[in-house]
Coordinates of C-alpha atoms and ligand atoms in Angstrom, one line a residue:
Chain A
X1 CA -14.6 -21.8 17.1
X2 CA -17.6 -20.3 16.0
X3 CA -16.2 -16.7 17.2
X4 CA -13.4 -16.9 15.0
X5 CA -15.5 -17.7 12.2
X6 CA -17.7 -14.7 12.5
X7 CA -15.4 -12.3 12.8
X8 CA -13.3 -13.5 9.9
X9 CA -16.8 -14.5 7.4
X10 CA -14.7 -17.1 6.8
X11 CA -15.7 -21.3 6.0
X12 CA -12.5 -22.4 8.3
X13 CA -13.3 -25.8 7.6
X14 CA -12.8 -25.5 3.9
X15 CA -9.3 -26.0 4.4
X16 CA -7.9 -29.2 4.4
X17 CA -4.4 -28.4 5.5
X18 CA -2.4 -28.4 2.1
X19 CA 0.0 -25.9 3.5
X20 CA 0.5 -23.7 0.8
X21 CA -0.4 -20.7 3.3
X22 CA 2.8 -21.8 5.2
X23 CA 5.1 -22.2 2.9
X24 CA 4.2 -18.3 0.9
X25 CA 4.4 -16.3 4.2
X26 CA 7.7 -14.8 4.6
X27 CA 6.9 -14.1 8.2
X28 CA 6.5 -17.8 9.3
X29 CA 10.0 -18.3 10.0
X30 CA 9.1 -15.9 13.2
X31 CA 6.0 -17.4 14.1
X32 CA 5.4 -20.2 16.9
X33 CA 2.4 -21.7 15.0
X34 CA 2.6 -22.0 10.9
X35 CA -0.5 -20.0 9.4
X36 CA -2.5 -23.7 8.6
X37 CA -1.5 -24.9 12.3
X38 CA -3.4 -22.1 13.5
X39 CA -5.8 -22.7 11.3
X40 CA -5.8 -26.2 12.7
X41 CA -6.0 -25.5 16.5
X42 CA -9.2 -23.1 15.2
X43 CA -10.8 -25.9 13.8
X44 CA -10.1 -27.9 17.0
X45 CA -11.7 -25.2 18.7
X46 CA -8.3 -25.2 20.9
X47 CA -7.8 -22.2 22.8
X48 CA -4.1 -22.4 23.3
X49 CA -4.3 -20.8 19.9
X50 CA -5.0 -17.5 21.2
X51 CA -1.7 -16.8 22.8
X52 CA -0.1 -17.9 20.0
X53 CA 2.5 -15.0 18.7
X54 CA 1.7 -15.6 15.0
X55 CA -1.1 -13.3 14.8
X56 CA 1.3 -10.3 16.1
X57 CA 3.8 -11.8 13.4
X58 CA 1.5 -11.7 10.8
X59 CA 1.5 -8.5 8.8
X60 CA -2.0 -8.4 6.9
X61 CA 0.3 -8.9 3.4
X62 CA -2.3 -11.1 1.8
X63 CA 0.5 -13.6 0.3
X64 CA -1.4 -16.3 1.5
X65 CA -4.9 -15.2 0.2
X66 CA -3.7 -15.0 -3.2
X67 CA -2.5 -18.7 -2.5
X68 CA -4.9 -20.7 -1.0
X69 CA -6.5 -23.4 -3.1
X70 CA -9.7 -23.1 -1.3
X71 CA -10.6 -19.8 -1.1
X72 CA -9.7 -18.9 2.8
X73 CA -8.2 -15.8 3.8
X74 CA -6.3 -16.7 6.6
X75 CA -5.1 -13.1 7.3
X76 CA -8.7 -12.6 7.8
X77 CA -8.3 -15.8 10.6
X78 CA -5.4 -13.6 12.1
X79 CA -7.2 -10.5 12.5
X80 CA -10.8 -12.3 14.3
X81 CA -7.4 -14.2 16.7
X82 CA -5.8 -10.4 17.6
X83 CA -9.6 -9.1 18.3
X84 CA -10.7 -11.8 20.6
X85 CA -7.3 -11.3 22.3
X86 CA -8.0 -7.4 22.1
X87 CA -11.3 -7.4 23.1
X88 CA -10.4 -8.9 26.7
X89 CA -8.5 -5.8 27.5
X90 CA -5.2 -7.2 26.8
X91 CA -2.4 -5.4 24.3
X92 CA 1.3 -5.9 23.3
X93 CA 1.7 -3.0 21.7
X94 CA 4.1 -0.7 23.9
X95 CA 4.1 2.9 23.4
X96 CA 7.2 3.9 25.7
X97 CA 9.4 1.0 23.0
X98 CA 7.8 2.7 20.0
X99 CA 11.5 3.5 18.0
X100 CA 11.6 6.9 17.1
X101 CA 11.2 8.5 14.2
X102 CA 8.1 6.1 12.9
X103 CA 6.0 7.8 10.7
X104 CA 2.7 8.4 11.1
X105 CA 1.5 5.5 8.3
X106 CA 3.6 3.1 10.5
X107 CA 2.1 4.3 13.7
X108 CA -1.7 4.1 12.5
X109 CA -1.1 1.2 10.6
X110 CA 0.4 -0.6 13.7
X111 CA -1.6 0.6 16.6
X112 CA -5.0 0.0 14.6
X113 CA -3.6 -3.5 14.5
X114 CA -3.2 -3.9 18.4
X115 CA -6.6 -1.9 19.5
X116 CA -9.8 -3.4 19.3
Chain B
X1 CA -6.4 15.4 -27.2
X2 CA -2.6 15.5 -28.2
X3 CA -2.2 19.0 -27.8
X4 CA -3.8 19.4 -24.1
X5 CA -0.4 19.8 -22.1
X6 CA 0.5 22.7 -24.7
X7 CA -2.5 24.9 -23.5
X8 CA -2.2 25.3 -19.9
X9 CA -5.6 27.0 -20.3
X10 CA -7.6 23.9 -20.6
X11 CA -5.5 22.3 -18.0
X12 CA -8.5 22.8 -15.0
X13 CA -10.9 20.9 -18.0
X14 CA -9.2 18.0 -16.9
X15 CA -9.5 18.0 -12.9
X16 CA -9.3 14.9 -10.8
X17 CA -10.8 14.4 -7.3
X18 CA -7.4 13.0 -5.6
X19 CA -6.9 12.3 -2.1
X20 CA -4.0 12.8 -0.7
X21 CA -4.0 10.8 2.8
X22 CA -1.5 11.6 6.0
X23 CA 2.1 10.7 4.4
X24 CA 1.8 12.9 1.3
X25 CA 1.0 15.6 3.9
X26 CA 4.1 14.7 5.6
X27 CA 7.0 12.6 4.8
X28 CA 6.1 11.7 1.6
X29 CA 5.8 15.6 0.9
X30 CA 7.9 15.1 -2.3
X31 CA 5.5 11.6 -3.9
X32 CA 2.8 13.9 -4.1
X33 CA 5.0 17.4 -5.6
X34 CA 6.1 15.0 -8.0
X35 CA 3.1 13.5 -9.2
X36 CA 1.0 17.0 -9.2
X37 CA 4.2 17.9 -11.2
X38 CA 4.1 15.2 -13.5
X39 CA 0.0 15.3 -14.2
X40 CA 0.2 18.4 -14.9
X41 CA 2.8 17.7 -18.0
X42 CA 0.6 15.5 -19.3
X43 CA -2.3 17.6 -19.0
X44 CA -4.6 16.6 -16.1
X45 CA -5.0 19.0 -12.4
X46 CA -4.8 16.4 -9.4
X47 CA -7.5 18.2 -7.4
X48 CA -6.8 17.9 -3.4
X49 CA -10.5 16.3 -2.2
X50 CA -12.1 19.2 -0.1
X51 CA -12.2 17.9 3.8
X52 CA -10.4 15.1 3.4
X53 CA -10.1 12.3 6.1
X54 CA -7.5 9.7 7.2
X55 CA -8.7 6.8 5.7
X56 CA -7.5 4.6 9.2
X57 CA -4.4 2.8 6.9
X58 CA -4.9 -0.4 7.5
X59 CA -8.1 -1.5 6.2
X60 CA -9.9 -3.7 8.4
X61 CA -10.1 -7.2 7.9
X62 CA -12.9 -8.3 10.4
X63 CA -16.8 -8.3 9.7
X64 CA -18.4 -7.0 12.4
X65 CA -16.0 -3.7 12.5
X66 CA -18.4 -1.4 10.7
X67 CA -16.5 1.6 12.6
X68 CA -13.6 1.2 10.8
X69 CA -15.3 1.9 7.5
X70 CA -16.8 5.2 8.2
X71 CA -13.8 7.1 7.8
X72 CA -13.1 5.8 4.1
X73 CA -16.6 6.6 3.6
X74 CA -16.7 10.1 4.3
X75 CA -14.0 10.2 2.0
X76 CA -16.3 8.8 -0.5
X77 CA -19.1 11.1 0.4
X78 CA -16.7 14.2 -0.5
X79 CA -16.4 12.6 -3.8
X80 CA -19.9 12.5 -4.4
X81 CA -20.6 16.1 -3.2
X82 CA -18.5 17.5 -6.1
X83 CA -20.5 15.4 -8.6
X84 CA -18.0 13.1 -9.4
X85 CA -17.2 9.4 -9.8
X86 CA -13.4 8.4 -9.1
X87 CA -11.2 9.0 -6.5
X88 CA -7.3 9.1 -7.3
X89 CA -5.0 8.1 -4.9
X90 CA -1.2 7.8 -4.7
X91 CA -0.1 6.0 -1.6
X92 CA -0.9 2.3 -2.0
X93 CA -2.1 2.0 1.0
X94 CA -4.8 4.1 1.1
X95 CA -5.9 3.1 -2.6
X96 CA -6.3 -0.2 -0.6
X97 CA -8.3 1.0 2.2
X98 CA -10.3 3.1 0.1
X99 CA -10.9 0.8 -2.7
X100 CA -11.5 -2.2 -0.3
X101 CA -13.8 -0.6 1.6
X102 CA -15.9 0.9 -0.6
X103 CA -16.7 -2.6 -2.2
X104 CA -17.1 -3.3 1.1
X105 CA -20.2 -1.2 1.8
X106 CA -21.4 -1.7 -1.8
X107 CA -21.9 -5.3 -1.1
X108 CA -24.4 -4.9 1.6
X109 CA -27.0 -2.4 1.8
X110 CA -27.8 -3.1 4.8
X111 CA -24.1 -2.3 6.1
X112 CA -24.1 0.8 3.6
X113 CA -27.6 2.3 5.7
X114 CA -25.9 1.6 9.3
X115 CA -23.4 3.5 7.9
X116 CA -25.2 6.5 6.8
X117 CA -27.8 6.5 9.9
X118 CA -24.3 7.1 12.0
X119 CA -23.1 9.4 10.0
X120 CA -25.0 12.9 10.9
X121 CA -23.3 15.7 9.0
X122 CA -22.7 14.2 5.6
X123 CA -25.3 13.5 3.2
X124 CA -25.5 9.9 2.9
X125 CA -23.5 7.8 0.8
X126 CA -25.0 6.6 -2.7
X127 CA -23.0 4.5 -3.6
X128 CA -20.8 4.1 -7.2
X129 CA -17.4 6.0 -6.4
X130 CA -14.4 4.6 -8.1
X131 CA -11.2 4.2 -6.6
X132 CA -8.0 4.4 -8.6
X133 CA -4.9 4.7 -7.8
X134 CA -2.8 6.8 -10.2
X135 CA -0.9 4.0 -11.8
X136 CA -4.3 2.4 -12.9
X137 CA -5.2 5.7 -14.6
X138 CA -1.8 6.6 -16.3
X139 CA -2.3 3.1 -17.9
X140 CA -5.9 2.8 -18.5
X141 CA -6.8 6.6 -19.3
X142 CA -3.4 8.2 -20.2
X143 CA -2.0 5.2 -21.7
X144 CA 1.9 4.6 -22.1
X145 CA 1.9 5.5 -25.6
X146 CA 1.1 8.7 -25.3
X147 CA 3.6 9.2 -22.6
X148 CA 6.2 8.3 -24.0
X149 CA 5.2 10.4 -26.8
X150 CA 5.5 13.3 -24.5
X151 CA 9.2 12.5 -22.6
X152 CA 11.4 14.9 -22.6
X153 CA 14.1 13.7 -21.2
X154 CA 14.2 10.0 -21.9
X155 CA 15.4 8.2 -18.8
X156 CA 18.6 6.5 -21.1
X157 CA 18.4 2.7 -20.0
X158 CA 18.7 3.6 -16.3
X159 CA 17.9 0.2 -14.5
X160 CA 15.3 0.7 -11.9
X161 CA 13.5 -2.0 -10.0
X162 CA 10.0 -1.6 -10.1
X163 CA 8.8 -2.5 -6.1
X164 CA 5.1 -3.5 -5.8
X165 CA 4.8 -4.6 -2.2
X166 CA 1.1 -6.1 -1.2
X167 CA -1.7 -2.9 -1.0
X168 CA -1.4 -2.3 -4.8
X169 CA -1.7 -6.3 -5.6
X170 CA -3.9 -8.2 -3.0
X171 CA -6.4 -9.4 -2.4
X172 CA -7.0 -10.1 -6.5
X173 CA -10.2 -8.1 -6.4
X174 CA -8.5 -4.7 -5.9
X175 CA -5.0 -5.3 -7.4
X176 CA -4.4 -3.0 -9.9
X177 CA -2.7 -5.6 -11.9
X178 CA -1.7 -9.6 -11.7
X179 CA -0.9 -10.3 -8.4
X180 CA 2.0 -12.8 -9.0
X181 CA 3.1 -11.0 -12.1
X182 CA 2.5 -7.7 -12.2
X183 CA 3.6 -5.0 -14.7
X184 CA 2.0 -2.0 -15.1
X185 CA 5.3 -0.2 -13.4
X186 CA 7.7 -1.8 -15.8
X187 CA 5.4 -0.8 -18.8
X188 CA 5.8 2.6 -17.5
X189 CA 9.4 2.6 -16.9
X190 CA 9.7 1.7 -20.1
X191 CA 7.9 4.5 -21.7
X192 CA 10.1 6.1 -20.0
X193 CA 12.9 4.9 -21.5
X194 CA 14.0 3.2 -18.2
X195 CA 15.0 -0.3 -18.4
X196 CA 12.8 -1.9 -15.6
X197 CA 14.5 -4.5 -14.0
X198 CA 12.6 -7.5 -12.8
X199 CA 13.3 -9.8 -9.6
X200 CA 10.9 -12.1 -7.5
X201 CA 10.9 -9.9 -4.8
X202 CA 9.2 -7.5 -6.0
X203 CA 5.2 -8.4 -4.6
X204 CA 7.1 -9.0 -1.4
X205 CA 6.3 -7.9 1.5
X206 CA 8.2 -5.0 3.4
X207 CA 7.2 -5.3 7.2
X208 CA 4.4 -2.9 6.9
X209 CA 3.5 -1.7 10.5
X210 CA 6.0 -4.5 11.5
X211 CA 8.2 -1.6 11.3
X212 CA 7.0 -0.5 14.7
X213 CA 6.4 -3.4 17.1
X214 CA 9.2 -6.1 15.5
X215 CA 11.4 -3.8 13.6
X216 CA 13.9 -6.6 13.5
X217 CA 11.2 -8.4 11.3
X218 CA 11.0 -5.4 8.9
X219 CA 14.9 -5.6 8.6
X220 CA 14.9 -8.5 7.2
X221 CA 12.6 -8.2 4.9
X222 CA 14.2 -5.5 3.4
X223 CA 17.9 -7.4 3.7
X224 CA 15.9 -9.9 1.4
X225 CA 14.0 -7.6 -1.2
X226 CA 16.7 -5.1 -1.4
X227 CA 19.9 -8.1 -2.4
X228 CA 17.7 -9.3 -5.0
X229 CA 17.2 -5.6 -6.5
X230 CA 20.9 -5.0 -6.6
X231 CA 21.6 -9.0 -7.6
X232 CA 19.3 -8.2 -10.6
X233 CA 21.1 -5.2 -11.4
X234 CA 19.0 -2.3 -10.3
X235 CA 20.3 1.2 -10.0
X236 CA 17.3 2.1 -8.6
X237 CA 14.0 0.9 -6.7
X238 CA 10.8 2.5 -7.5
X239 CA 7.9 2.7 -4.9
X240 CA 4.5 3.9 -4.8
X241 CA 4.2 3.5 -1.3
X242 CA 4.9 5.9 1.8
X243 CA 5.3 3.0 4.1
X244 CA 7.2 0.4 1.5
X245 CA 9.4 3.9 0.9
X246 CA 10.2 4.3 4.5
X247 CA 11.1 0.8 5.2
X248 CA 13.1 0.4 2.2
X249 CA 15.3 3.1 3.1
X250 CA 15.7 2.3 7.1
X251 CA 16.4 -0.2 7.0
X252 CA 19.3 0.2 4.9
X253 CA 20.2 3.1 6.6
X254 CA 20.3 1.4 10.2
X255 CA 23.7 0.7 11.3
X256 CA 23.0 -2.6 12.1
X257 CA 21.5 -3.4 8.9
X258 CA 23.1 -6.1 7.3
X259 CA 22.0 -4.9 4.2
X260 CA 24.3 -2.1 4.3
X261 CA 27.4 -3.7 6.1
X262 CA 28.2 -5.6 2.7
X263 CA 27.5 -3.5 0.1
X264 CA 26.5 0.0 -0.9
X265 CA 22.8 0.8 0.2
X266 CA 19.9 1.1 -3.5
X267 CA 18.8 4.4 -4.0
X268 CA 15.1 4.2 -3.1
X269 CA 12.3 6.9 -5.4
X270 CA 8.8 7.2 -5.6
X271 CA 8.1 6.2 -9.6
X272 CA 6.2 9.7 -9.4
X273 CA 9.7 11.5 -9.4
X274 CA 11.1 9.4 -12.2
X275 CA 7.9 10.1 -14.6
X276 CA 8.1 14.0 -13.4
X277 CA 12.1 13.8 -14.4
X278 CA 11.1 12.0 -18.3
X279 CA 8.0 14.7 -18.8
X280 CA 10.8 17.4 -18.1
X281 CA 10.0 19.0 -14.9
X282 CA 13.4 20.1 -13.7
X283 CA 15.2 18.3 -11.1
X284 CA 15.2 20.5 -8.6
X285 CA 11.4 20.3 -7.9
X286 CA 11.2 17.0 -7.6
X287 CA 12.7 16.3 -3.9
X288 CA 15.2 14.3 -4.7
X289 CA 16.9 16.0 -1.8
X290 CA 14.7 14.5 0.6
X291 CA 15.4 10.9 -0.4
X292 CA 17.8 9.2 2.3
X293 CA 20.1 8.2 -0.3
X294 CA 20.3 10.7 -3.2
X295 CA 19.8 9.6 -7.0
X296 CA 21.5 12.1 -8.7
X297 CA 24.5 10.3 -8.9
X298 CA 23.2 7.8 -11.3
X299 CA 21.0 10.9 -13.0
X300 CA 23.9 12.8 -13.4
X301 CA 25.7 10.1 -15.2
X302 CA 23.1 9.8 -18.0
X303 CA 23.0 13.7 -17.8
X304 CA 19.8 13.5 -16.3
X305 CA 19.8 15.8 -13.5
Ligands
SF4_401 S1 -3.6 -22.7 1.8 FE1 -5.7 -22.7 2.4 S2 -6.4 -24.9 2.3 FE2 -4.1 -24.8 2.3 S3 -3.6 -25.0 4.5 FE3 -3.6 -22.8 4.0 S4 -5.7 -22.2 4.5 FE4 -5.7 -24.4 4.4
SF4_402 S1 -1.1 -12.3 5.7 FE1 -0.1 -13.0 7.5 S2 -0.2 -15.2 7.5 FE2 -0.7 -14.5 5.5 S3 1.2 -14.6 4.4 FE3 1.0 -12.5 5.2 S4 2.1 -12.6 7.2 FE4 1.7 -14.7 6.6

């Protein structure tokens, strides 16, 4: 997906699936899609990738960047997959379920995350 | 300069630019009393940046979101309109956002002018500032030698987990130390006379913003970093984040926290209150108070506090 690619600056199709991303996120255990399957589908240019949850699950931590044998930074691929979501208008962020007493870091942190 | 912290006239000599960002404003009231505190023992002012900005938290991770970048930048231009060069920050998350964007914009000077034609009031940006966050400087500038040379109260062997998290670590080109071994807080700690305790977990992440849509998430991350503190033996966790900080102690504190249903919750600090305590500021300035679960228990044991 050439989108995803520009918004990311990232080669996608420098990965060859070793699955190292995968197995260093400590977030995949709640994610539909590993972080190289979504790679995958973006390589595939297949759409069903964009209502995957794993880009909501994904927390920007970087573990897999520092990982990757090839150089890809796939929070990078997770962040272009939220905007093309964001961009259409949609959101999942819901103010009125916001738990209280959030500080503000958490609060910036998370709605910059789920507004375009 | 051994003798600078002796002469509190030459103290202002020594001036840093430091921004301060939303938290220390706020909840994190007591990193930054601590670490103004603690400079000031070893000789150096941590100079609030004049017209400060939020610098938006999260730093953004798409190309085409030049917006996003304007706010660090302004930040930058402050910087540059005192005439000087570095920018010290506490909370790793704004050293992150900072630091990351202001390689950002110096890697394109095309980006850089898009930047500066939207920006109307501020003189445009040159260019050069340094970003630092204050563990960087205490090792690279101060150096541990020479703080341990001025501890006052030696921290006696008190076990403390040194807690990196991501922002301070990743991506490589603005961790402020080995991302998969890191140890610029132990090598504090232990000028400190702290016995730093290490455990895997420590580059872990906490949940971040997590914290807010999928709190659930950030629960367990802190079930998992927070066993392998107290499995290691840790007293104590250290922090340097305002975000880390809070999740670390929420998640404990929730009442359906598993972390807390089977064992005693770790007292969580900011390593700025444990450096103030060594350099001798008195206890009672240091906020301990405003921690969810108080230290002073442990401190007291060693006679501390
Ligand atoms: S670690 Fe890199 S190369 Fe390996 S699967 Fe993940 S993105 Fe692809
Ligand atoms: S950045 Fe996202 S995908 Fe990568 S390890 Fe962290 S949570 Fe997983």
């Amino acid at each position: 997906m050439a989108k995803v690619e520009e918004l990311s600056g990232e080669n996608l199709y420098a990965c060859y699936q070793c699955g190292k991303c995968a197995a260093g996120c400590l977030f995949a255990d709640h994610m539909d899609l590993l972080p190289n399957q979504v790679l995958r589908l973006v390589q595939l240019s297949d759409e069903s990738v964009l209502s995957s949850r794993a880009p909501w699950v994904c927390a920007s931590c970087l573990a897999c960047e520092v990982r990757c044998p090839k150089g890809v930074d796939i929070a990078k691929v997770m962040e272009a997959l939220r905007l093309l979501v964001l961009r259409t208008g949609e959101t999942g962020l819901r103010l009125w379920e916001i738990p209280s007493g959030v500080p503000q870091i958490a609060l910036v942190g998370a709605t910059r995350k789920h507004t375009p | 300069m051994p003798n600078v912290a002796r002469h509190p006239s030459r103290v202002t000599r020594h001036a840093l630019p430091y921004f301060p960002g939303c938290a220390l404003k706020d909840q994190a009231g007591h990193f930054e009393a601590s670490a103004m505190a603690a400079m000031e023992a070893l000789g150096w002012e941590l100079s609030e940046l004049p017209r400060w900005n939020c610098c938006g938290t999260v730093y953004s991770l798409a190309s085409d979101d030049l917006m996003r970048h304007l706010g660090p930048v302004r930040n930058l231009v402050r910087v540059q309109e005192l005439g000087e060069s570095r920018l010290i920050t506490l909370c790793a998350m704004c050293y992150n956002t900072l630091r990351r964007s202001s390689q950002f914009v110096g890697a394109d000077p095309e980006r850089l002018e898009r930047i500066n034609a939207f920006m109307d009031e501020e003189p445009d940006y040159q260019g050069g500032v340094e970003v630092l966050h204050l563990l960087q400087f205490l090792r690279d500038e101060v150096g541990f030698e020479e703080i341990a040379a001025k501890v006052k109260r030696p921290l006696d062997g008190l076990r403390v987990a040194p807690y990196y998290g991501c922002m301070l670590l990743r991506p490589r080109e603005v961790g402020i130390d080995a991302p998969d071994s890191p140890g610029v807080m132990e090598g504090l700690l232990s000028a400190l006379g702290a016995e730093p305790v290490d455990f895997p977990q420590k580059a872990e992440c906490c949940g971040a913003y997590l914290t807010v849509t999928d709190p659930e998430i950030a629960r367990e991350r802190v079930e998992g970093i927070v066993s392998a503190a107290r499995r290691a033996g840790a007293e104590i966790i250290a922090t340097s984040c305002p975000l880390c900080q809070f999740n670390l102690e929420h998640h404990q504190a929730d009442d359906a926290s598993p972390v807390t249903r089977h064992a005693s919750p770790v007292t969580v600090v900011y390593f700025t209150q444990l450096l103030a305590l060594a350099l001798g500021v008195p206890g009672d300035k240091l906020g301990f108070e405003r921690l969810r679960f108080d230290p002073r228990p442990h401190l007291a044991e060693r006679e501390l506090v």
